[in-house]
XYZ file of C-alpha atoms in Angstrom:
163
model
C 0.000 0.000 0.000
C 1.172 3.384 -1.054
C 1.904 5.777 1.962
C 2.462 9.882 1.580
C 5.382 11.609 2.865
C 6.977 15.374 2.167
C 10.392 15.493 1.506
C 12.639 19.093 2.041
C 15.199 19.768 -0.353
C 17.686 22.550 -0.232
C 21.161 23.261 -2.452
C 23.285 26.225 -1.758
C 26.335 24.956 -4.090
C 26.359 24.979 -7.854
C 23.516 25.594 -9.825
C 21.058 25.477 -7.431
C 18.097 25.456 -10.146
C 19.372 22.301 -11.515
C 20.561 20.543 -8.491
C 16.648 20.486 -7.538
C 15.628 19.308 -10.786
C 18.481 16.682 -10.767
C 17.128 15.861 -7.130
C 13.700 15.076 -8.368
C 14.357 13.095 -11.285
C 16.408 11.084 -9.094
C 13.409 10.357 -6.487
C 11.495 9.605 -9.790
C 13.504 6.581 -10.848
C 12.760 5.193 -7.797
C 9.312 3.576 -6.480
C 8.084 7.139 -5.659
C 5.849 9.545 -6.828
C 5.707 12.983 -6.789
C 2.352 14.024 -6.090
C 2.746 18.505 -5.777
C 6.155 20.486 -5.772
C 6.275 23.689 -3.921
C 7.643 26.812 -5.379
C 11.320 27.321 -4.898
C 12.277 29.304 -2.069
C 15.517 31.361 -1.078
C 16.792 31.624 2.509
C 19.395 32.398 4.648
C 21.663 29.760 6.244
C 21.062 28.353 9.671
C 23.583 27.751 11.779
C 26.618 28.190 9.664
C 26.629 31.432 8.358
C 29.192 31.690 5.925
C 27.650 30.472 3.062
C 25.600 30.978 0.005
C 21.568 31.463 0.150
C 19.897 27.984 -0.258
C 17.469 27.250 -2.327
C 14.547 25.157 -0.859
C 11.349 23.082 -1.688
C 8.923 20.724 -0.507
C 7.311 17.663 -2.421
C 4.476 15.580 -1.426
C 5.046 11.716 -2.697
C 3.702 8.697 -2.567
C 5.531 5.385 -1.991
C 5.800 1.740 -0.731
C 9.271 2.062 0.640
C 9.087 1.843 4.204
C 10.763 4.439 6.129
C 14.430 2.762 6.594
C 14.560 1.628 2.570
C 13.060 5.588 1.544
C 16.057 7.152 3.634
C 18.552 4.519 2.143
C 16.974 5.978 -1.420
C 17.471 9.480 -0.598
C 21.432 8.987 1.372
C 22.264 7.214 -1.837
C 20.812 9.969 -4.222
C 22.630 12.934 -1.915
C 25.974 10.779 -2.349
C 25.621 10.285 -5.787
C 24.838 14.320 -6.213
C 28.221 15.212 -4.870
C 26.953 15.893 -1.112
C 30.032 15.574 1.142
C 29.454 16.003 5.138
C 32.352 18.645 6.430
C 30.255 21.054 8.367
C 27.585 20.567 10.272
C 24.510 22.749 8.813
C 27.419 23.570 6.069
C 27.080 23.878 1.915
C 25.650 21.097 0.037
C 25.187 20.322 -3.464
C 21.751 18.652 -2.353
C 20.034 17.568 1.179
C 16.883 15.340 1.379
C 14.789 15.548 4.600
C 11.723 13.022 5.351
C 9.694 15.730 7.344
C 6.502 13.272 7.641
C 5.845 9.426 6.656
C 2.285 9.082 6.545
C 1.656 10.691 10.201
C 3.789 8.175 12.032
C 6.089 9.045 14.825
C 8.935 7.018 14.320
C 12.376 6.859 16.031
C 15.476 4.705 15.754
C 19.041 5.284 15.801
C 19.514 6.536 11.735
C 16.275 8.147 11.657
C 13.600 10.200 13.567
C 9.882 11.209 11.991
C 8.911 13.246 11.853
C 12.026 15.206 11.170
C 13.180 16.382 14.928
C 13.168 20.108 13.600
C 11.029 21.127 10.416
C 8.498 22.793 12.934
C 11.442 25.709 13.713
C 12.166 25.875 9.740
C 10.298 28.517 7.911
C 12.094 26.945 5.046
C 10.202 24.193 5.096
C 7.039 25.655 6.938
C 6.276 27.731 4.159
C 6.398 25.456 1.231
C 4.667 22.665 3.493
C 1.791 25.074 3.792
C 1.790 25.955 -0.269
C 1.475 22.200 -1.114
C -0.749 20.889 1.911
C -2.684 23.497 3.521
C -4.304 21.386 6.149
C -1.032 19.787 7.399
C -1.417 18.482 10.924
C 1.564 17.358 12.872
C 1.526 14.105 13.545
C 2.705 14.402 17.316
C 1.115 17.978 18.897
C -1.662 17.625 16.570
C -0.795 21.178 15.380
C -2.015 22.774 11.909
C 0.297 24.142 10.015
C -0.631 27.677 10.672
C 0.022 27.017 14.551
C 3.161 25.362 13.090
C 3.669 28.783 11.771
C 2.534 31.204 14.256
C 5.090 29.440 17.038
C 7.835 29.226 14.743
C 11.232 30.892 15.984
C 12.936 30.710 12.827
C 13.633 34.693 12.286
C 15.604 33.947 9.211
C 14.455 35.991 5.361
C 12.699 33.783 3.342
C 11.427 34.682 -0.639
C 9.373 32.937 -2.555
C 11.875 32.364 -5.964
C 9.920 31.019 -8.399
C 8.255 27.406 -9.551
C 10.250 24.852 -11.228
């Protein structure tokens, strides 16, 4: 049975426009389906500061991957993009984030869903909201807008374009 999940994906290395659409095909050629793609949006860095604007999106899929196999999908596609692991919250040619797996709260040692820190990420608040605008969080039972509303991400964000 097919399950939804939304992916993040941000590049601040390269060409950041292609690196998304490289990204996507990628997820294609696997047993997953893109259902929506948010615009692209630009935004600061967190954390590490000295580095180029990112570029970020959200996609809703679909897929029969369980949750270890999916993340196995997505490492391998970041490794075979270039993405090397220097600096933590450093440049990347490409990062893949499951932010929710079919509204299951799910923990083990390689990964935790949903994603231990989308809800203080206006970078992937914003395009959550464009694509599903009745998100609920899967643990607080939050909407997205409360999502919003208590976010303490202070960062610029600008909606770029679509792809």
């Amino acid at each position: 049975m097919c399950k939804d999940f939304f992916l993040s994906i941000g590049t601040n290395i390269g060409e950041k426009i292609d690196n998304l659409k490289n990204a996507i095909q990628r997820i294609l050629d696997h047993e997953i389906k893109v259902i929506k793609v948010s615009s692209v949006y630009e935004t600061e860095p967190l954390g590490y500061k000295e580095q180029d604007d990112f570029y970020n999106m959200v996609l809703w899929c679909k897929t029969k991957l369980p949750p270890l196999d999916l993340l196995k999908v997505l490492n391998d596609i970041e490794n075979d993009m270039g993405r090397i692991r220097e600096i933590k919250d450093g440049p990347r040619v490409i990062d893949i984030d499951i932010i929710d797996y079919s509204g299951i709260v799910f923990q083990t040692e390689k990964l935790t869903i949903p994603h231990p820190r989308y809800k203080n990420r206006k970078f992937v608040l914003f395009p959550l909201k464009e694509i599903c605008p009745d998100f609920f969080d899967p643990v607080d039972f939050d909407h997205i807008d409360n999502l919003l509303g208590n976010c303490v991400d202070n960062s610029y964000i600008y909606r770029k374009r679509n792809l």
